[in-house]
Amino acid sequence: MDILSFLLISLKLLFFFYEFAFAIDSISSSESIRDGGTTLVSVDGRFELGFFSPGSSKNRYVGIWYKKVPVKTVVWVANRINPINDSSGVLMINSTGSPVVVMRQNKTVVWSANSTKEAKSSVVLQLLNSGNLVLRYEQSSGDGLGSYLWQSFDYPCDKWLPDMKLGWDLKTGLERRLSSWKSPDDPSPGDFTWGVERQGNPEVVMWKGSNKFFRSGPWNGITFSGAQELMFNPVFELNFVNNEDELYLTFDLIDKSIFSIVVMNQTRYLRERLTWSETTQNWNVYSYVPRDYCDYYGLCGAYGKCITTQSPLCQCLEGFKPKSTGYKDWSEGCVRNEALNYSKLDEF
Ligand SMILES: *[C@@H]1O[C@H](CO)[C@@H](O)[C@H](O)[C@H]1NC(C)=O
Ligand SMILES: *[C@@H]1O[C@H](CO)[C@@H](O)[C@H](O)[C@H]1NC(C)=O
Ligand SMILES: *[C@@H]1O[C@H](CO)[C@@H](O)[C@H](O)[C@H]1NC(C)=O
Ligand SMILES: *[C@@H]1O[C@H](CO)[C@@H](O)[C@H](O)[C@H]1NC(C)=O
Ligand SMILES: *[C@@H]1O[C@H](CO)[C@@H](O)[C@H](O)[C@H]1NC(C)=O
Ligand SMILES: *[C@@H]1O[C@H](CO)[C@@H](O)[C@H](O)[C@H]1NC(C)=O
């Protein structure tokens, strides 16, 4: 080995240790994360929290992204509806123990966590290996899910990560629903959302504004009846929990070393499952819904059926005709060809 490569290797090692020695995964009440300063990095180095600007925007937001993925993929945003227009932002724990994002310039609070429990002793804000940002007591170990005073997983943005609950805490009424970004430059909530519908037989539903857009059908113990593509696959497993306290859906990765997430894509009105490819260094679309045009909720309306291979896609059931004249709006569905004539039926 020549002296130059020896030096290079030594330098690399030095940087490696430097990174580890100085990366922190949590802050206490006396510490803060400043725009342009240090970031939080989860212990396993998978996730990073800091300030960022989305797309071509110059606004500053506090977000969490994959540290190891070269294509910046922001999985959660704190002040998504209230950006900062300069570099004076600070993330800190305020004097009563709530995580807040403050503008240094004029001391305006642009975001604060909705902590339901009041902190009774000193707390820390920690970025976990799961990508969950949690507020917990300093003494607690930080692995008991119930013991967090607050967690970012309770306030999803547009990405669904392993172990993140989609659905309801029935005791507190908290709903965890995904919502798309308005645009690649603006993380504020768009009109494309996905969550669990509480009433009746629970179903997982996507909404476009207040209109139902796509539903997966009821849970049959293994998958959702209307979403067969969710069944046997080598990448993830779904878990659906429905009891007195909670109603939610989560997913686990079968191979925990891969990165696989679900994204609400408002540009295409698709819910996409993306999987990171080390080979192409890009996110690949693993699956998406609606799968085909027939999956759109209510496309063919009452007494209509949808056939992907036919044109028009919508057909009426036997003995029915389109309600809307001229076949213009299939969502109005179909009506009987003629009023039932019981005297006629009597003849049979
Ligand atoms: C940020 O916005 C405030 C008020 O909207 C304005 O006074 C200020 O000049 C802006 N700062 C920058 C850096 O654009
Ligand atoms: C501080 O600046 C922000 C954004 O620039 C602005 O919205 C807010 O009104 C300002 N607050 C005060 C107290 O000046
Ligand atoms: C800390 O933030 C919480 C949540 O916004 C707020 O209720 C509380 O008043 C803040 N405490 C102080 C001292 O500003
Ligand atoms: C915080 O809680 C209040 C009251 O429960 C609610 O109206 C508000 O939407 C919550 N904010 C966030 C960001 O969840
Ligand atoms: C949505 O899909 C478009 C087109 O494939 C892509 O360019 C964009 O990055 C996607 N948006 C998100 C949030 O993944
Ligand atoms: C029902 O059928 C009978 C016998 O065919 C016919 O006389 C009658 O006009 C029909 N009524 C209606 C409402 O079509």
Coordinates of C-alpha atoms and ligand atoms in Angstrom, one line a residue:
M1 CA 0.0 0.0 0.0
D2 CA 1.5 3.3 -0.9
I3 CA 1.4 6.2 1.4
L4 CA -1.2 8.1 -0.5
S5 CA -3.9 5.4 -0.3
F6 CA -3.0 4.9 3.3
L7 CA -3.7 8.5 4.0
L8 CA -6.9 8.3 2.0
I9 CA -8.2 5.4 4.0
S10 CA -7.2 7.0 7.2
L11 CA -9.1 10.1 6.2
K12 CA -12.2 8.1 5.3
L13 CA -12.1 6.3 8.6
L14 CA -11.7 9.6 10.4
F15 CA -14.8 11.0 8.6
F16 CA -16.7 7.8 9.3
F17 CA -16.0 8.2 13.1
Y18 CA -16.6 11.9 12.9
E19 CA -20.0 11.3 11.5
F20 CA -20.9 8.8 14.1
A21 CA -19.5 10.8 17.0
F22 CA -21.4 13.9 16.1
A23 CA -24.7 12.6 14.7
I24 CA -27.4 13.0 17.3
D25 CA -30.8 11.3 17.4
S26 CA -32.4 13.5 20.0
I27 CA -32.5 16.9 21.6
S28 CA -33.5 17.9 25.2
S29 CA -35.2 21.0 26.4
S30 CA -32.0 23.0 26.4
E31 CA -31.0 22.1 22.8
S32 CA -32.4 23.0 19.4
I33 CA -32.1 22.2 15.7
R34 CA -31.4 25.4 13.6
D35 CA -31.9 25.9 9.9
G36 CA -28.4 25.4 8.4
G37 CA -27.1 23.7 11.5
T38 CA -27.0 20.1 12.8
T39 CA -29.7 17.6 11.9
L40 CA -31.1 14.7 13.9
V41 CA -30.1 11.2 12.5
S42 CA -31.7 8.0 13.7
V43 CA -29.3 5.6 15.4
D44 CA -29.2 3.2 12.4
G45 CA -28.6 6.2 10.1
R46 CA -31.7 5.5 8.0
F47 CA -33.7 8.7 8.7
E48 CA -32.6 12.4 9.1
L49 CA -34.6 15.4 10.3
G50 CA -33.8 18.9 9.4
F51 CA -34.9 22.0 7.5
F52 CA -35.5 21.7 3.7
S53 CA -37.1 23.5 0.7
P54 CA -39.4 21.3 -1.4
G55 CA -39.0 21.3 -5.2
S56 CA -38.3 24.8 -6.6
S57 CA -39.8 26.5 -3.6
K58 CA -37.6 28.7 -1.4
N59 CA -39.8 28.2 1.7
R60 CA -38.3 26.4 4.6
Y61 CA -39.9 23.4 6.4
V62 CA -38.9 21.0 9.1
G63 CA -39.0 17.5 7.6
I64 CA -37.9 13.9 7.9
W65 CA -36.3 12.1 4.9
Y66 CA -34.3 9.0 4.1
K67 CA -30.6 9.8 4.8
K68 CA -29.3 7.0 2.6
V69 CA -31.5 7.7 -0.4
P70 CA -29.8 10.2 -2.8
V71 CA -33.2 11.3 -4.2
K72 CA -34.5 13.5 -1.5
T73 CA -37.6 11.7 -0.2
V74 CA -39.4 13.6 2.5
V75 CA -41.6 11.3 4.5
W76 CA -43.0 13.8 7.0
V77 CA -43.3 17.6 7.3
A78 CA -44.0 19.5 10.6
N79 CA -45.0 23.0 9.5
R80 CA -46.6 21.8 6.3
I81 CA -49.2 24.5 6.2
N82 CA -47.1 27.2 7.7
P83 CA -43.7 27.7 5.9
I84 CA -40.9 29.9 7.0
N85 CA -39.7 32.4 4.3
D86 CA -36.2 32.9 5.7
S87 CA -33.5 30.8 7.3
S88 CA -34.3 31.8 10.9
G89 CA -36.2 28.6 11.8
V90 CA -35.5 26.7 14.9
L91 CA -37.0 23.4 16.2
M92 CA -37.0 23.2 19.9
I93 CA -38.9 22.1 23.0
N94 CA -40.6 25.0 24.6
S95 CA -40.6 25.7 28.4
T96 CA -43.8 23.7 29.0
G97 CA -42.4 20.7 27.1
S98 CA -44.0 20.9 23.7
P99 CA -42.0 20.6 20.5
V100 CA -42.3 23.8 18.5
V101 CA -40.9 25.4 15.3
V102 CA -40.1 29.0 15.9
M103 CA -38.9 31.8 13.6
R104 CA -35.9 33.4 15.3
Q105 CA -36.4 36.7 13.4
N106 CA -39.7 37.7 15.1
K107 CA -40.3 34.9 17.6
T108 CA -43.4 33.6 15.8
V109 CA -44.4 30.0 16.5
V110 CA -45.1 28.5 13.0
W111 CA -45.8 25.0 14.3
S112 CA -46.4 23.2 17.6
A113 CA -47.0 19.6 18.4
N114 CA -50.5 18.7 19.6
S115 CA -49.5 17.1 22.8
T116 CA -52.4 15.6 24.7
K117 CA -50.5 14.6 27.8
E118 CA -48.8 17.3 29.8
A119 CA -45.1 16.7 30.5
K120 CA -44.4 16.3 34.2
S121 CA -40.6 16.0 34.1
S122 CA -37.8 16.6 31.6
V123 CA -38.5 15.4 28.0
V124 CA -36.5 14.6 24.9
L125 CA -37.4 14.7 21.2
Q126 CA -36.0 11.7 19.5
L127 CA -35.9 10.5 15.9
L128 CA -36.4 6.7 15.9
N129 CA -35.1 4.1 13.4
S130 CA -38.7 3.8 12.2
G131 CA -38.8 7.4 11.1
N132 CA -41.1 8.3 13.9
L133 CA -40.3 11.5 15.7
V134 CA -41.3 11.1 19.4
L135 CA -41.5 13.2 22.5
R136 CA -40.8 11.1 25.6
Y137 CA -39.6 11.4 29.2
E138 CA -35.9 11.4 29.5
Q139 CA -35.9 8.5 31.9
S140 CA -38.1 6.2 29.8
S141 CA -36.4 3.9 27.3
G142 CA -38.4 5.1 24.3
D143 CA -39.6 1.8 23.0
G144 CA -43.0 1.6 24.5
L145 CA -45.4 2.9 21.9
G146 CA -48.0 3.9 24.4
S147 CA -45.6 5.9 26.5
Y148 CA -44.9 8.7 24.1
L149 CA -46.2 12.1 24.9
W150 CA -46.5 12.8 21.2
Q151 CA -45.4 11.1 18.0
S152 CA -45.2 12.3 14.4
F153 CA -46.7 8.9 13.2
D154 CA -50.0 10.2 14.6
Y155 CA -50.0 13.0 12.1
P156 CA -49.2 11.4 8.7
C157 CA -48.5 13.4 5.6
D158 CA -48.4 11.8 2.2
K159 CA -46.2 8.8 2.9
W160 CA -47.1 5.6 4.7
L161 CA -44.1 3.9 6.4
P162 CA -43.8 0.4 8.0
D163 CA -45.4 0.4 11.5
M164 CA -47.3 3.6 10.9
K165 CA -51.0 3.3 11.8
L166 CA -53.6 4.3 9.3
G167 CA -57.0 4.7 11.0
W168 CA -58.5 5.6 14.4
D169 CA -57.7 5.8 18.1
L170 CA -61.3 5.2 19.2
K171 CA -60.7 6.4 22.7
T172 CA -59.3 9.8 21.8
G173 CA -61.0 10.2 18.4
L174 CA -57.7 10.8 16.7
E175 CA -57.8 10.0 13.0
R176 CA -54.6 9.2 11.1
R177 CA -55.2 9.8 7.4
L178 CA -52.7 10.2 4.6
S179 CA -53.1 13.3 2.5
S180 CA -51.2 14.2 -0.7
W181 CA -49.0 17.3 -1.0
K182 CA -50.7 20.1 -3.0
S183 CA -47.8 20.1 -5.4
P184 CA -44.1 19.0 -5.5
D185 CA -43.4 22.6 -4.3
D186 CA -46.0 22.7 -1.6
P187 CA -46.4 20.1 1.1
S188 CA -49.7 21.5 2.5
P189 CA -52.5 19.0 2.4
G190 CA -54.0 18.4 -1.1
D191 CA -57.5 17.0 -1.7
F192 CA -56.4 13.4 -2.2
T193 CA -56.7 11.5 1.1
W194 CA -56.7 7.9 2.3
G195 CA -58.0 6.5 5.5
V196 CA -60.3 4.0 7.3
E197 CA -64.0 4.6 7.3
R198 CA -65.4 4.0 10.7
Q199 CA -69.1 3.3 10.2
G200 CA -70.5 -0.1 9.6
N201 CA -68.2 -2.7 8.2
P202 CA -64.9 -0.8 8.3
E203 CA -63.3 -0.2 4.9
V204 CA -60.2 1.6 3.6
V205 CA -61.3 4.5 1.4
M206 CA -59.6 7.1 -0.7
W207 CA -61.2 10.4 -1.1
K208 CA -61.0 13.2 -3.6
G209 CA -62.1 16.1 -1.5
S210 CA -65.2 14.9 0.3
N211 CA -66.1 12.4 -2.5
K212 CA -65.3 8.8 -2.2
F213 CA -62.9 7.9 -4.9
F214 CA -61.8 4.3 -4.4
R215 CA -62.6 1.7 -1.8
S216 CA -60.9 -1.6 -1.1
G217 CA -63.9 -3.5 0.1
P218 CA -64.2 -5.0 3.6
W219 CA -61.4 -6.8 5.3
N220 CA -61.7 -10.6 5.0
G221 CA -59.0 -11.5 7.5
I222 CA -56.2 -11.6 5.0
T223 CA -56.8 -8.7 2.7
F224 CA -59.4 -6.4 1.4
S225 CA -61.9 -8.2 -0.8
G226 CA -61.7 -5.5 -3.5
A227 CA -57.9 -5.3 -3.6
Q228 CA -56.6 -8.7 -4.6
E229 CA -53.3 -7.3 -5.6
L230 CA -52.6 -6.8 -1.9
M231 CA -52.6 -10.5 -1.3
F232 CA -49.6 -12.8 -1.4
N233 CA -46.6 -10.6 -2.3
P234 CA -43.0 -11.0 -1.3
V235 CA -42.6 -7.4 -0.1
F236 CA -45.0 -6.6 2.7
E237 CA -47.7 -7.9 5.0
L238 CA -50.8 -6.0 6.0
N239 CA -52.2 -6.1 9.6
F240 CA -55.7 -4.9 10.3
V241 CA -56.7 -4.2 13.9
N242 CA -60.4 -3.7 14.9
N243 CA -61.2 -3.7 18.6
E244 CA -62.8 -1.5 21.2
D245 CA -59.9 0.8 21.4
E246 CA -58.4 1.0 17.9
L247 CA -59.3 0.6 14.3
Y248 CA -56.2 0.7 12.0
L249 CA -54.2 -0.7 9.2
T250 CA -50.4 -1.1 9.3
F251 CA -47.9 -2.9 7.1
D252 CA -44.6 -4.8 7.9
L253 CA -41.8 -5.4 5.5
I254 CA -40.9 -9.0 5.0
D255 CA -37.3 -8.1 4.2
K256 CA -36.6 -5.2 6.7
S257 CA -33.5 -4.1 4.8
I258 CA -35.4 -2.7 1.8
F259 CA -37.1 0.6 1.7
S260 CA -40.8 0.4 0.6
I261 CA -43.3 3.1 1.2
V262 CA -46.8 4.1 0.0
V263 CA -47.3 7.6 -1.5
M264 CA -50.4 9.6 -2.2
N265 CA -49.7 11.0 -5.7
Q266 CA -52.0 13.9 -6.4
T267 CA -50.5 14.6 -9.8
R268 CA -51.9 11.3 -11.0
Y269 CA -54.5 10.6 -8.3
L270 CA -52.8 7.3 -7.6
R271 CA -51.8 5.7 -4.4
E272 CA -48.4 4.2 -5.3
R273 CA -46.2 1.7 -3.5
L274 CA -42.6 2.6 -4.2
T275 CA -39.6 0.4 -3.5
W276 CA -36.1 1.7 -3.5
S277 CA -33.8 0.1 -6.1
E278 CA -30.1 0.0 -5.2
T279 CA -29.3 -0.9 -8.8
T280 CA -31.1 2.0 -10.6
Q281 CA -30.8 4.3 -7.6
N282 CA -34.4 5.2 -8.0
W283 CA -37.9 4.6 -6.5
N284 CA -39.7 1.9 -8.6
V285 CA -43.5 1.7 -8.6
Y286 CA -44.2 -1.7 -7.2
S287 CA -48.0 -1.4 -7.4
Y288 CA -50.7 1.3 -7.5
V289 CA -54.4 1.8 -7.1
P290 CA -56.8 2.4 -8.6
R291 CA -55.5 -0.5 -10.7
D292 CA -57.5 0.2 -13.7
Y293 CA -60.3 2.6 -14.6
C294 CA -63.0 0.2 -13.4
D295 CA -61.7 0.6 -9.8
Y296 CA -62.9 4.1 -9.5
Y297 CA -65.6 4.3 -6.9
G298 CA -69.1 4.7 -8.3
L299 CA -67.8 4.9 -11.9
C300 CA -70.8 3.0 -13.4
G301 CA -73.3 3.9 -10.8
A302 CA -76.3 1.8 -9.6
Y303 CA -77.1 -1.3 -11.6
G304 CA -74.1 -0.7 -13.8
K305 CA -71.1 -3.0 -14.3
C306 CA -67.6 -2.1 -15.4
I307 CA -65.7 -4.2 -18.0
T308 CA -62.1 -3.1 -18.6
T309 CA -62.0 -4.7 -22.0
Q310 CA -65.1 -3.0 -23.4
S311 CA -65.9 0.4 -24.7
P312 CA -67.7 2.1 -23.1
L313 CA -66.4 0.7 -19.9
C314 CA -69.8 0.8 -18.3
Q315 CA -72.6 -1.5 -19.2
C316 CA -76.0 -1.9 -17.6
L317 CA -77.1 -5.1 -16.0
E318 CA -79.6 -7.2 -17.9
G319 CA -83.0 -5.5 -18.2
F320 CA -81.6 -2.1 -17.3
K321 CA -80.7 1.0 -19.4
P322 CA -78.6 4.1 -18.7
K323 CA -80.4 6.6 -16.6
S324 CA -78.6 9.5 -18.2
T325 CA -79.7 10.0 -21.8
G326 CA -76.9 9.8 -24.4
Y327 CA -74.6 7.7 -22.1
K328 CA -72.9 10.8 -21.0
D329 CA -72.7 10.4 -17.3
W330 CA -72.4 6.8 -16.2
S331 CA -72.2 7.7 -12.5
E332 CA -75.9 8.2 -12.6
G333 CA -76.2 4.5 -13.1
C334 CA -78.9 2.5 -14.8
V335 CA -82.7 2.2 -14.5
R336 CA -85.0 -0.7 -15.4
N337 CA -86.0 -0.9 -19.0
E338 CA -89.6 -0.7 -18.1
A339 CA -91.6 -0.4 -14.9
L340 CA -92.3 -3.8 -13.4
N341 CA -95.7 -5.0 -14.6
Y342 CA -97.0 -7.4 -12.1
S343 CA -100.0 -8.4 -14.1
K344 CA -97.5 -9.4 -16.9
L345 CA -95.3 -11.3 -14.4
D346 CA -98.4 -13.1 -13.1
E347 CA -98.7 -14.9 -16.5
F348 CA -95.5 -16.8 -15.7
Ligands
LIG1 C1 -41.1 37.1 4.9 O1 -42.4 37.6 5.0 C2 -42.6 38.8 5.8 C3 -44.1 39.1 5.9 O2 -44.9 38.3 5.1 C4 -41.9 39.9 5.1 O3 -42.0 41.1 5.8 C5 -40.4 39.5 4.9 O4 -39.7 40.5 4.2 C6 -40.3 38.2 4.2 N1 -38.9 37.8 4.3 C7 -38.2 37.3 3.2 C8 -36.8 37.0 3.4 O5 -38.8 37.2 2.1
LIG2 C1 -43.3 37.0 11.5 O1 -43.0 36.7 10.2 C2 -44.0 35.8 9.6 C3 -43.6 35.4 8.2 O2 -42.7 36.3 7.7 C4 -45.3 36.6 9.5 O3 -46.3 35.7 9.0 C5 -45.7 36.9 10.9 O4 -46.9 37.7 10.9 C6 -44.6 37.7 11.6 N1 -45.0 38.0 13.0 C7 -44.7 39.1 13.7 C8 -45.2 39.1 15.1 O5 -44.3 40.1 13.1
LIG3 C1 -45.6 25.5 24.4 O1 -46.3 25.0 23.3 C2 -47.6 24.5 23.6 C3 -48.3 24.0 22.3 O2 -48.4 25.0 21.4 C4 -48.4 25.7 24.2 O3 -49.7 25.2 24.5 C5 -47.7 26.2 25.4 O4 -48.4 27.4 25.8 C6 -46.3 26.6 25.0 N1 -45.6 27.1 26.2 C7 -45.0 28.3 26.2 C8 -44.3 28.6 27.5 O5 -45.0 29.1 25.3
LIG4 C1 -54.6 19.9 17.4 O1 -55.7 19.6 18.2 C2 -56.8 20.5 17.9 C3 -57.9 20.2 18.9 O2 -58.0 18.8 19.2 C4 -57.3 20.2 16.5 O3 -58.4 21.1 16.2 C5 -56.2 20.5 15.5 O4 -56.5 20.2 14.2 C6 -54.9 19.7 15.9 N1 -53.8 20.1 15.1 C7 -53.1 19.2 14.4 C8 -52.0 19.7 13.6 O5 -53.4 18.0 14.4
LIG5 C1 -46.4 11.4 -9.0 O1 -46.2 10.9 -10.2 C2 -45.4 11.7 -11.1 C3 -45.4 11.0 -12.4 O2 -45.1 9.7 -12.3 C4 -44.0 11.9 -10.5 O3 -43.3 12.7 -11.4 C5 -44.1 12.5 -9.1 O4 -42.9 12.6 -8.5 C6 -45.0 11.7 -8.2 N1 -45.3 12.4 -7.0 C7 -45.0 11.9 -5.8 C8 -45.4 12.7 -4.6 O5 -44.5 10.8 -5.7
LIG6 C1 -99.1 -4.5 -17.9 O1 -99.4 -5.6 -18.7 C2 -100.8 -5.7 -19.1 C3 -100.9 -7.0 -19.9 O2 -99.9 -7.2 -20.8 C4 -101.1 -4.5 -20.0 O3 -102.5 -4.6 -20.3 C5 -100.9 -3.2 -19.1 O4 -101.1 -2.1 -19.9 C6 -99.4 -3.2 -18.6 N1 -99.3 -2.1 -17.7 C7 -98.3 -1.2 -17.8 C8 -98.2 -0.2 -16.7 O5 -97.4 -1.3 -18.6

